[in-house]
Short mmCIF file of C-alpha atoms in Angstrom, two decimals:
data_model
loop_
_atom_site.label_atom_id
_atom_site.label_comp_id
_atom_site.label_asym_id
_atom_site.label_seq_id
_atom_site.Cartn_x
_atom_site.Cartn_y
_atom_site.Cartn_z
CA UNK A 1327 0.00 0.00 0.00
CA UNK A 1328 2.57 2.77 0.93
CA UNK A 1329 4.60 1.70 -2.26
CA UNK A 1330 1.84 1.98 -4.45
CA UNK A 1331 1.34 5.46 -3.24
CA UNK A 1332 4.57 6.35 -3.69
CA UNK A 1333 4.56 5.41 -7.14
CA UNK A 1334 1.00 7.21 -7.68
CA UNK A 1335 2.89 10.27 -5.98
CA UNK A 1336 5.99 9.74 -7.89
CA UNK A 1337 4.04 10.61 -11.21
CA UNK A 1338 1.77 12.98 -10.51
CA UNK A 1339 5.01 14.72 -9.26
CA UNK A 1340 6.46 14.05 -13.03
CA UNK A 1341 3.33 15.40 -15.19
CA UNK A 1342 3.68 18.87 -13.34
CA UNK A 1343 6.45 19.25 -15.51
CA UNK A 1344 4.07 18.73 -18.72
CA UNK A 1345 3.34 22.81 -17.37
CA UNK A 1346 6.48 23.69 -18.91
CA UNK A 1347 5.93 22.67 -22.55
CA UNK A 1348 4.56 25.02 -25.28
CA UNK A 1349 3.17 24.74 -28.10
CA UNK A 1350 2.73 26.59 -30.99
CA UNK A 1351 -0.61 27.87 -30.32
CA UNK A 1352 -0.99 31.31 -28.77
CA UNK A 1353 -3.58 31.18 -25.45
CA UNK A 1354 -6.60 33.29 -26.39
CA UNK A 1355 -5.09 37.14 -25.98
CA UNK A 1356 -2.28 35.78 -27.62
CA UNK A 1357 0.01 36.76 -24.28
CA UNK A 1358 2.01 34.17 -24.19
CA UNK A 1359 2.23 30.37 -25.85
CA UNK A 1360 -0.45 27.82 -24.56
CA UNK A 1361 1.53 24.53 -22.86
CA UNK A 1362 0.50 21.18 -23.32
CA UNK A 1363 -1.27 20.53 -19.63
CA UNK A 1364 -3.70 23.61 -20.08
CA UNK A 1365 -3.95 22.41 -23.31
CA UNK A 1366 -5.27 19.22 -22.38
CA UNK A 1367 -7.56 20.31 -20.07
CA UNK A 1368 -9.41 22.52 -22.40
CA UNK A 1369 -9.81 18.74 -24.89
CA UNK A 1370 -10.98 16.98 -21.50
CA UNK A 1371 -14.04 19.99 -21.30
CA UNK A 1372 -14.49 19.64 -25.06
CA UNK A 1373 -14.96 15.80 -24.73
CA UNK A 1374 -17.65 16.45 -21.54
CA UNK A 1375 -19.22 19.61 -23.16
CA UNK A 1376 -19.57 18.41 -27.30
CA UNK A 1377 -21.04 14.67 -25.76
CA UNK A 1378 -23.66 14.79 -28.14
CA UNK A 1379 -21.93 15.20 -31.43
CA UNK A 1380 -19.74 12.41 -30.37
CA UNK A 1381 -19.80 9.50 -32.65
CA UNK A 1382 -22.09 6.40 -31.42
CA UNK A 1383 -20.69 4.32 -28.73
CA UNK A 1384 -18.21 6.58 -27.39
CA UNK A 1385 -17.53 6.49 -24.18
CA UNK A 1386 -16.61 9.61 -23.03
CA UNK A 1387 -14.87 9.07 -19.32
CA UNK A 1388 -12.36 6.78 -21.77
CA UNK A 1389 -12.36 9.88 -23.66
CA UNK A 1390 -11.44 11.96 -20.64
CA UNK A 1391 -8.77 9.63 -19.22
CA UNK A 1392 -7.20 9.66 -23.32
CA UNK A 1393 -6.89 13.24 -23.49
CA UNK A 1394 -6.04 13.85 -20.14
CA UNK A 1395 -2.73 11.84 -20.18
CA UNK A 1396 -2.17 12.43 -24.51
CA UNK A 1397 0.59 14.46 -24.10
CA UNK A 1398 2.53 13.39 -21.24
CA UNK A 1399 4.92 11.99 -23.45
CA UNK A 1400 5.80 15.81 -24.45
CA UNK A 1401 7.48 15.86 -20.83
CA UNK A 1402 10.50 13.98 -22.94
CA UNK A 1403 10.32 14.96 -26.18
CA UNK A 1404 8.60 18.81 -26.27
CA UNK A 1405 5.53 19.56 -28.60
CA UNK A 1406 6.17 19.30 -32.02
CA UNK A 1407 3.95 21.63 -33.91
CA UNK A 1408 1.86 20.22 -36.68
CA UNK A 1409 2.43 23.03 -39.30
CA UNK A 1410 6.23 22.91 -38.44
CA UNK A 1411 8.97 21.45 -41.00
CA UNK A 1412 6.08 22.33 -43.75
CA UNK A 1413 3.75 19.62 -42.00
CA UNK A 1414 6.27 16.72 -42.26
CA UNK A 1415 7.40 16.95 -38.65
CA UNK A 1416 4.55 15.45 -36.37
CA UNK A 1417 4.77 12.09 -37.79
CA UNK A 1418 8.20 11.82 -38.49
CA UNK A 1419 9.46 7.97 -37.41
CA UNK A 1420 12.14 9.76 -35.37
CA UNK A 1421 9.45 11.31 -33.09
CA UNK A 1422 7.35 8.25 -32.92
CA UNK A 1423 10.31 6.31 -31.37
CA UNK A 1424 10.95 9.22 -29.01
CA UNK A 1425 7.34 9.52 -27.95
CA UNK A 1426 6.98 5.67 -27.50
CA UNK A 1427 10.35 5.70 -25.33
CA UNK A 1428 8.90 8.43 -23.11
CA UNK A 1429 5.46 6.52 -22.65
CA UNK A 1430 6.79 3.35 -21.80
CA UNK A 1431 9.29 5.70 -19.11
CA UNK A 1432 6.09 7.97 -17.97
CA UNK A 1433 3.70 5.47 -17.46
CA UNK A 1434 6.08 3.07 -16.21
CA UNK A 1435 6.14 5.27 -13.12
CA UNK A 1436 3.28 4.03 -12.00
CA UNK A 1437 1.87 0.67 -10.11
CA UNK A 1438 1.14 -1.71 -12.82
CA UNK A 1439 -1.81 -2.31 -14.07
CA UNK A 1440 -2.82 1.49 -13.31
CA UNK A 1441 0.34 2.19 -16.00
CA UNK A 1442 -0.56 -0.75 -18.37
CA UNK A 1443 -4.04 0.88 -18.36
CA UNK A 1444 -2.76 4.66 -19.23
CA UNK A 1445 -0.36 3.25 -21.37
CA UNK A 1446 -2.27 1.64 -24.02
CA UNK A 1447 -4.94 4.17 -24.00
CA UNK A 1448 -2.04 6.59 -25.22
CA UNK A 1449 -1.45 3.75 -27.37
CA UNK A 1450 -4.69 3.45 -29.06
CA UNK A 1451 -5.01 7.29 -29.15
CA UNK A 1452 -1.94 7.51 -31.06
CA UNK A 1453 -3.32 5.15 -33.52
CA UNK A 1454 -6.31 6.94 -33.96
CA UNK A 1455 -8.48 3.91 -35.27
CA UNK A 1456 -10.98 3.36 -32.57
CA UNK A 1457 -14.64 5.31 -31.94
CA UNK A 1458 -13.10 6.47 -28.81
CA UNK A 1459 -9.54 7.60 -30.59
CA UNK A 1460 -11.01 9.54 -33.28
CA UNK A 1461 -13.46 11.27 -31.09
CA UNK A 1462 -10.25 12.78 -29.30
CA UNK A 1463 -7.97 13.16 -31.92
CA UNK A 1464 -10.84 15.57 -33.42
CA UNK A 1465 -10.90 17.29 -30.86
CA UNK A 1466 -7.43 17.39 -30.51
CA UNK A 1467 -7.27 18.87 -33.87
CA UNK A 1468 -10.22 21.50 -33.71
CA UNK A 1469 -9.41 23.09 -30.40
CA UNK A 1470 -5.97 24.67 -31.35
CA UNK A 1471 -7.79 26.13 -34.65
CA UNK A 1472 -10.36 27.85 -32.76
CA UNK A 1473 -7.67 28.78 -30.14
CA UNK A 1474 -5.57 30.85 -33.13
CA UNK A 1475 -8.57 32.22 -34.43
CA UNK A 1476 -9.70 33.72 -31.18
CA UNK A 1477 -5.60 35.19 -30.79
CA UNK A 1478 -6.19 37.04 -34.10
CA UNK A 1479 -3.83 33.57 -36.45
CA UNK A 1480 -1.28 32.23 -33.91
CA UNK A 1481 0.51 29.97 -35.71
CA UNK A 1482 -0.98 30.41 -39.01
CA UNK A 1483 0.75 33.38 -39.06
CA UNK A 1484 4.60 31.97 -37.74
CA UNK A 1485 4.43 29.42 -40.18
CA UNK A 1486 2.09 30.67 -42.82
CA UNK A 1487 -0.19 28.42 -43.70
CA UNK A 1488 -2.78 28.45 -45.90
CA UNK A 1489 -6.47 28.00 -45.79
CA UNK A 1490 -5.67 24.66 -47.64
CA UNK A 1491 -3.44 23.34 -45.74
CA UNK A 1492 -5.26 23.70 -42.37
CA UNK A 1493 -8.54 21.99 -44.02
CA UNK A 1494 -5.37 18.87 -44.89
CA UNK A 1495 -3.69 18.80 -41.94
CA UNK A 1496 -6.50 19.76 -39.62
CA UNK A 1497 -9.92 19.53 -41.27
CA UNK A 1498 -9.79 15.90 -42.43
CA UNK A 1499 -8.96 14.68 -38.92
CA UNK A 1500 -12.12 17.02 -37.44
CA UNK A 1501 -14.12 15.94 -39.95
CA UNK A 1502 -13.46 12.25 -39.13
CA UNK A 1503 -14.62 12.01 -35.95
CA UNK A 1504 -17.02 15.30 -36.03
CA UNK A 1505 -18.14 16.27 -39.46
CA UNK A 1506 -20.93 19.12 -38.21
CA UNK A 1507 -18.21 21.02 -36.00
CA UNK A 1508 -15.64 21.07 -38.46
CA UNK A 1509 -17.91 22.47 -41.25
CA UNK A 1510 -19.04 24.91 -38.34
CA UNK A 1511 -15.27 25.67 -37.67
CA UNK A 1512 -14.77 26.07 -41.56
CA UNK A 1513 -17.12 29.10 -41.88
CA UNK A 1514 -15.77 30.75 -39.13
CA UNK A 1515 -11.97 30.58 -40.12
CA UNK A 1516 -12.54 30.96 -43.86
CA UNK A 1517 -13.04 34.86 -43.35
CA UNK A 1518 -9.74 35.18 -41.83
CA UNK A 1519 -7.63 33.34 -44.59
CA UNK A 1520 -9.90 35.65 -47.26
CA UNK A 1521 -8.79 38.76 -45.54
CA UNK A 1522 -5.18 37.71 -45.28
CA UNK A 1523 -5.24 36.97 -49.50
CA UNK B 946 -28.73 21.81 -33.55
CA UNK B 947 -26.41 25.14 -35.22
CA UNK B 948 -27.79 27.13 -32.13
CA UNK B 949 -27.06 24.31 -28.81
CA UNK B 950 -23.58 24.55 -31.14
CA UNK B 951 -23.02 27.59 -31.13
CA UNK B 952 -23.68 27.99 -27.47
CA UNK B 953 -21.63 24.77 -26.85
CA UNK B 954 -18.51 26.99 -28.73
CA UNK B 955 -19.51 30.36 -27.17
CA UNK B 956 -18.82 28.88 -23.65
CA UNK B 957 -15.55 26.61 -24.99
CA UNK B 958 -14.04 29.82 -26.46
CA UNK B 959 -14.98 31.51 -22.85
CA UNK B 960 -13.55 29.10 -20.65
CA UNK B 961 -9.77 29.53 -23.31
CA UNK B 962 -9.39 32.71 -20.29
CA UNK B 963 -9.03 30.56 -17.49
CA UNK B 964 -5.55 30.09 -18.59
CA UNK B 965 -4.89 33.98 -17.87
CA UNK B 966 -6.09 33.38 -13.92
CA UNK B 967 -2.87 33.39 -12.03
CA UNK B 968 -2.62 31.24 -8.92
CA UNK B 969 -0.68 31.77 -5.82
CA UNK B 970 1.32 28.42 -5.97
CA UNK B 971 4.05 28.37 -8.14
CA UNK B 972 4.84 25.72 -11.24
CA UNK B 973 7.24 22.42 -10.07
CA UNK B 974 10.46 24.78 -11.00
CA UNK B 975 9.32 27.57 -9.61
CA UNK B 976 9.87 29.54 -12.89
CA UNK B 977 6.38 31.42 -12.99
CA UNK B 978 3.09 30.93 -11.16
CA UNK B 979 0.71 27.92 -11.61
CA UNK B 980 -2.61 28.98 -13.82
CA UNK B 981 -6.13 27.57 -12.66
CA UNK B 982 -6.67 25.83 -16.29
CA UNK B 983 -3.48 23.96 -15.73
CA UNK B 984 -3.94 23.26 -11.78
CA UNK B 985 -7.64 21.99 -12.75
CA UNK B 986 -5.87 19.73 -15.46
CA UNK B 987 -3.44 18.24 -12.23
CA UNK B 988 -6.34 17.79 -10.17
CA UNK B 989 -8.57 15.79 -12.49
CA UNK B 990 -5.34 13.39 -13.26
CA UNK B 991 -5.22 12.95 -9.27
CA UNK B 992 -8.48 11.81 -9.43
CA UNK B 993 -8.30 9.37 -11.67
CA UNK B 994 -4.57 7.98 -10.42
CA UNK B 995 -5.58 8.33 -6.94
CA UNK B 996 -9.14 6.37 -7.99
CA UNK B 997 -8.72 3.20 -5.40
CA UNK B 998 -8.44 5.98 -2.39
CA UNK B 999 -11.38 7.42 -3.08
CA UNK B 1000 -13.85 7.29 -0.22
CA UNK B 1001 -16.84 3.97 -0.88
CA UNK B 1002 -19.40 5.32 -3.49
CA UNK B 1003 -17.27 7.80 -5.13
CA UNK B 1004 -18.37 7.83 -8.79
CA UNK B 1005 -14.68 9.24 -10.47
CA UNK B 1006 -15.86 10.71 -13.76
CA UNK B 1007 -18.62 12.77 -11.57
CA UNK B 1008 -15.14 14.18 -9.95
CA UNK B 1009 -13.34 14.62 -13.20
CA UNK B 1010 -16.29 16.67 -14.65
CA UNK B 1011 -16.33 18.61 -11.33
CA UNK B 1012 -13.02 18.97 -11.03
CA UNK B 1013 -12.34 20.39 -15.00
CA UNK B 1014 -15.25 22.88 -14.20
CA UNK B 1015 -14.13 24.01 -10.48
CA UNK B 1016 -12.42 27.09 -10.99
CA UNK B 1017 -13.79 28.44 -13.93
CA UNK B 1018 -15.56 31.24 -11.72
CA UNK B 1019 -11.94 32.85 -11.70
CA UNK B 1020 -12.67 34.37 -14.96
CA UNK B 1021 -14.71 36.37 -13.23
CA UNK B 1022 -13.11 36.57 -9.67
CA UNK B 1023 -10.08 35.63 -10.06
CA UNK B 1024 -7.93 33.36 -7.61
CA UNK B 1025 -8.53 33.84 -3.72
CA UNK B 1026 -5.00 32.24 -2.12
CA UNK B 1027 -5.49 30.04 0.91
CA UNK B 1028 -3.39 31.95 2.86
CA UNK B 1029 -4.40 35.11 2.11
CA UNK B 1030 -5.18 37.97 4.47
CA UNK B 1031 -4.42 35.24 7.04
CA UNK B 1032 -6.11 32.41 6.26
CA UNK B 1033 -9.91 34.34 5.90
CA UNK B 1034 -10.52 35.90 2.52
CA UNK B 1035 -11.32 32.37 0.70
CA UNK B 1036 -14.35 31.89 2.62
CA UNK B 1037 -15.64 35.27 2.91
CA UNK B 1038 -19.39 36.51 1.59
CA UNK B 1039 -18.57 38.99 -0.45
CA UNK B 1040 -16.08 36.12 -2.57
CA UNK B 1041 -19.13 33.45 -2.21
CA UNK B 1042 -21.22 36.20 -3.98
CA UNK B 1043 -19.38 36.94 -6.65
CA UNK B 1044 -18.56 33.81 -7.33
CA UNK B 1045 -22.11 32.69 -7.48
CA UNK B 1046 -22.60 35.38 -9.92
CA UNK B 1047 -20.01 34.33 -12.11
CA UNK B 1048 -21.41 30.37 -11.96
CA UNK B 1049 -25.05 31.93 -13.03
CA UNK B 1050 -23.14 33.71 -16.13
CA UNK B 1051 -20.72 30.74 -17.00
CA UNK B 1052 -22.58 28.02 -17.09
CA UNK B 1053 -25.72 30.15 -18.65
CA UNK B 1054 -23.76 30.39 -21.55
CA UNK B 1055 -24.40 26.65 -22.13
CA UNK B 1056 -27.68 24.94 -23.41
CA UNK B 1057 -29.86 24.71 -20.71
CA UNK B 1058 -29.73 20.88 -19.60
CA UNK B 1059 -25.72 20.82 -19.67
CA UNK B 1060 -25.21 24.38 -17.93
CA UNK B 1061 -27.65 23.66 -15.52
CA UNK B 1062 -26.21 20.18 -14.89
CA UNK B 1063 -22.52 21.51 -14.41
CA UNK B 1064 -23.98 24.67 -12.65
CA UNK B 1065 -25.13 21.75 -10.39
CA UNK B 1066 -22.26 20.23 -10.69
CA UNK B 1067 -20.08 23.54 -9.10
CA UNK B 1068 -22.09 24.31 -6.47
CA UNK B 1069 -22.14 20.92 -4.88
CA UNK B 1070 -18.47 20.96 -5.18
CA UNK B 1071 -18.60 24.13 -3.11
CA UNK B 1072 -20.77 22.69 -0.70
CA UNK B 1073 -18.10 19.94 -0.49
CA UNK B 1074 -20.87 17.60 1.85
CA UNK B 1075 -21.11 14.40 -0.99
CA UNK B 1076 -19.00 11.90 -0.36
CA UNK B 1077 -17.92 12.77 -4.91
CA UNK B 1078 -17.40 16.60 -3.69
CA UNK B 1079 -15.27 15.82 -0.71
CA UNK B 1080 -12.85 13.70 -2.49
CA UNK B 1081 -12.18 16.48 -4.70
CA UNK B 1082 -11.77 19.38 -2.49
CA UNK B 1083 -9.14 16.63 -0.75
CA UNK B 1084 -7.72 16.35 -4.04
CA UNK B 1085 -7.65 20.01 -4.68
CA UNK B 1086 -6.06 21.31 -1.02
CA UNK B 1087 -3.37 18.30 -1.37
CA UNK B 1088 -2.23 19.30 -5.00
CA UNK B 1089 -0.90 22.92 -3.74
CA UNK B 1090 0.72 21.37 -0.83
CA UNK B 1091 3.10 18.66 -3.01
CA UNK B 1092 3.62 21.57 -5.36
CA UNK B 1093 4.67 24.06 -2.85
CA UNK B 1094 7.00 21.91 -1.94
CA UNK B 1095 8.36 20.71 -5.10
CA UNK B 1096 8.93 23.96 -6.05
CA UNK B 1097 11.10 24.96 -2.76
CA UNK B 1098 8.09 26.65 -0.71
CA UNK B 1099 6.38 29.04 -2.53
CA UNK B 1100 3.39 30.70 -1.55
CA UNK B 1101 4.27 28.98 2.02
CA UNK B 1102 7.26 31.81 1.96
CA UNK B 1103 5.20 34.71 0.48
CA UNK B 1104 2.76 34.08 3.19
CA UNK B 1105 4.98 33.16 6.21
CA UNK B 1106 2.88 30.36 6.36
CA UNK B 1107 3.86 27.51 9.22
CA UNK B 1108 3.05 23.94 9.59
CA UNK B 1109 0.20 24.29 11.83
CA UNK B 1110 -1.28 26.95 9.71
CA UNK B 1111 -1.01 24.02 6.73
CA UNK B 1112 -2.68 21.55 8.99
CA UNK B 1113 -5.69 23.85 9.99
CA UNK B 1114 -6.41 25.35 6.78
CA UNK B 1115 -5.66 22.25 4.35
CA UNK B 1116 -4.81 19.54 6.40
CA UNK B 1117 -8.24 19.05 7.74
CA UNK B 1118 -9.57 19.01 4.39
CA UNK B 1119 -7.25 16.29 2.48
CA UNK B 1120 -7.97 13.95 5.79
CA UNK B 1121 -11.34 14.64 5.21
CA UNK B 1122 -11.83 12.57 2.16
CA UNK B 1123 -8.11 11.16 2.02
CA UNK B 1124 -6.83 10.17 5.33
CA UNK B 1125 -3.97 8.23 4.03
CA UNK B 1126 -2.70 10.65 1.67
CA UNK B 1127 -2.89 13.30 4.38
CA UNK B 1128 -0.94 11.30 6.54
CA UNK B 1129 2.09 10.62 2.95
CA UNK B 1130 1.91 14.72 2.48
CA UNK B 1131 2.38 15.55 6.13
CA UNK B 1132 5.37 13.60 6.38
CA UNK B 1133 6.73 14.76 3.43
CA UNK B 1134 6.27 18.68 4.31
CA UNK B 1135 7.46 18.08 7.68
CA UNK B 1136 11.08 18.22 7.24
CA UNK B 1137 10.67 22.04 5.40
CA UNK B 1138 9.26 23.46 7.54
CA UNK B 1139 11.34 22.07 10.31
CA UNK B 1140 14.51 22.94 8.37
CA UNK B 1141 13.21 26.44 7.92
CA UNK B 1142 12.97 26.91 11.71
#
């Protein structure tokens, strides 16, 4: 008993660190970058508060838990921005060895089954293939959108993307898992990218 | 369906401000202070690693969703340290006011059912009486304490706070749903603030 608390201590110690990596997303006055725990818990209130557009027989505590712990693995290896290295970067084999090395580190902290649990729901998050995975990963995807909208183009701006190459990068993994909020998203980002020409 | 979506984004683009609501606790390195999106993020992974501690009955995803939605009356109020003005501003009137106020205007922005249910939601967490709001004001004194002293003492040094001032005013709260853990933080903190003097 005192061991496995010490282990459960031990790593929620280590993911107060995930408060020191940022992203590429501006927070919504565009003050400073967002980092990658306040970023998660604005996915873990889109998962509870967009319930009903979620695709049949999600479950959304699963959901929860997934996003909650998605990017602990950024602890080790940092955010790697998806329009960065002209949208090549984020799932570069390099960084998917990385990212696996750090989950198996991270959630080895923990008592085991607890850290077998975590672990493979990062796991089947990654891989993006179940109704629960997709869910997320749209979410995932849509938040930082609306995020650089409301800063007046965040990142679109620092690595000047196009209105195409969001709806590529971005838009088909909304649309996946949430086809009504991405068209919704569309209309209200398509304005800024006309104005920018 | 456009309108219960567009409220559902009007309040998910609010709640983006949360991340500007500064906190008295500092970050694990000490390199800035903690933000209340970020802290709620922490506390909502404690309750889901600390899950088998929980008090009998405690339903854990209730506690996540109350947990994510805790502090989001800060946009309005802002943060009210523990250990401010000696220990007595949290709990005073004019604060429980406000911050009623702010819950009415928050969680109004939603669609009725799901802002009334999280409105719910808030103010039974305030109440802290339910055995699935006391283990998450336990969960959200501890959190401070273990970061405090990860990060060398903070807002225990900006408030000349001592040991028995921790016990009475947090303490008594994270042995209140978590006797255990209480007991694991208490002998961890002990040595600071016996090395401080």
């Amino acid at each position: 008993m005192p061991q496995t608390l010490d282990q459960q201590m031990a790593f929620l110690a280590e993911i107060e660190k995930l408060k020191s990596v940022t992203r590429a997303t501006p927070i919504h006055d565009a003050s400073r970058p967002e980092n990658s725990a306040e970023h998660s818990w604005t996915l873990a209130l889109y998962a509870v508060i967009l319930a009903d557009q979620a695709p049949a027989g999600v479950d959304i505590f699963r959901v929860v838990r997934m996003l909650l712990i998605h990017d602990l693995v950024e602890i080790d290896v940092g955010d790697v921005p998806i329009h960065s290295q002209n949208g090549t970067a984020h799932d570069s084999t390099a960084i998917q060895e990385a990212e696996a090395a750090a989950a198996a580190r991270i959630f080895g902290l923990l008592p085991k089954p607890l850290g077998d649990d975590l672990h493979a729901l990062w796991t089947e998050f990654e891989a993006h293939e179940t109704p629960d995975a997709i869910y997320a990963k749209s979410l995932d995807r849509a938040q930082p959108v609306l995020l650089n909208l409301q800063a007046g183009g965040g990142s679109w701006i620092d690595y000047d993307v196009t209105l195409a190459q969001v709806e590529e990068r971005v838009g088909t993994k909304v649309a996946r898992g949430l086809p009504a909020l991405w068209d919704w998203v569309r209309a209200r980002i398509t304005p800024w990218f006309e104005a920018r020409g």
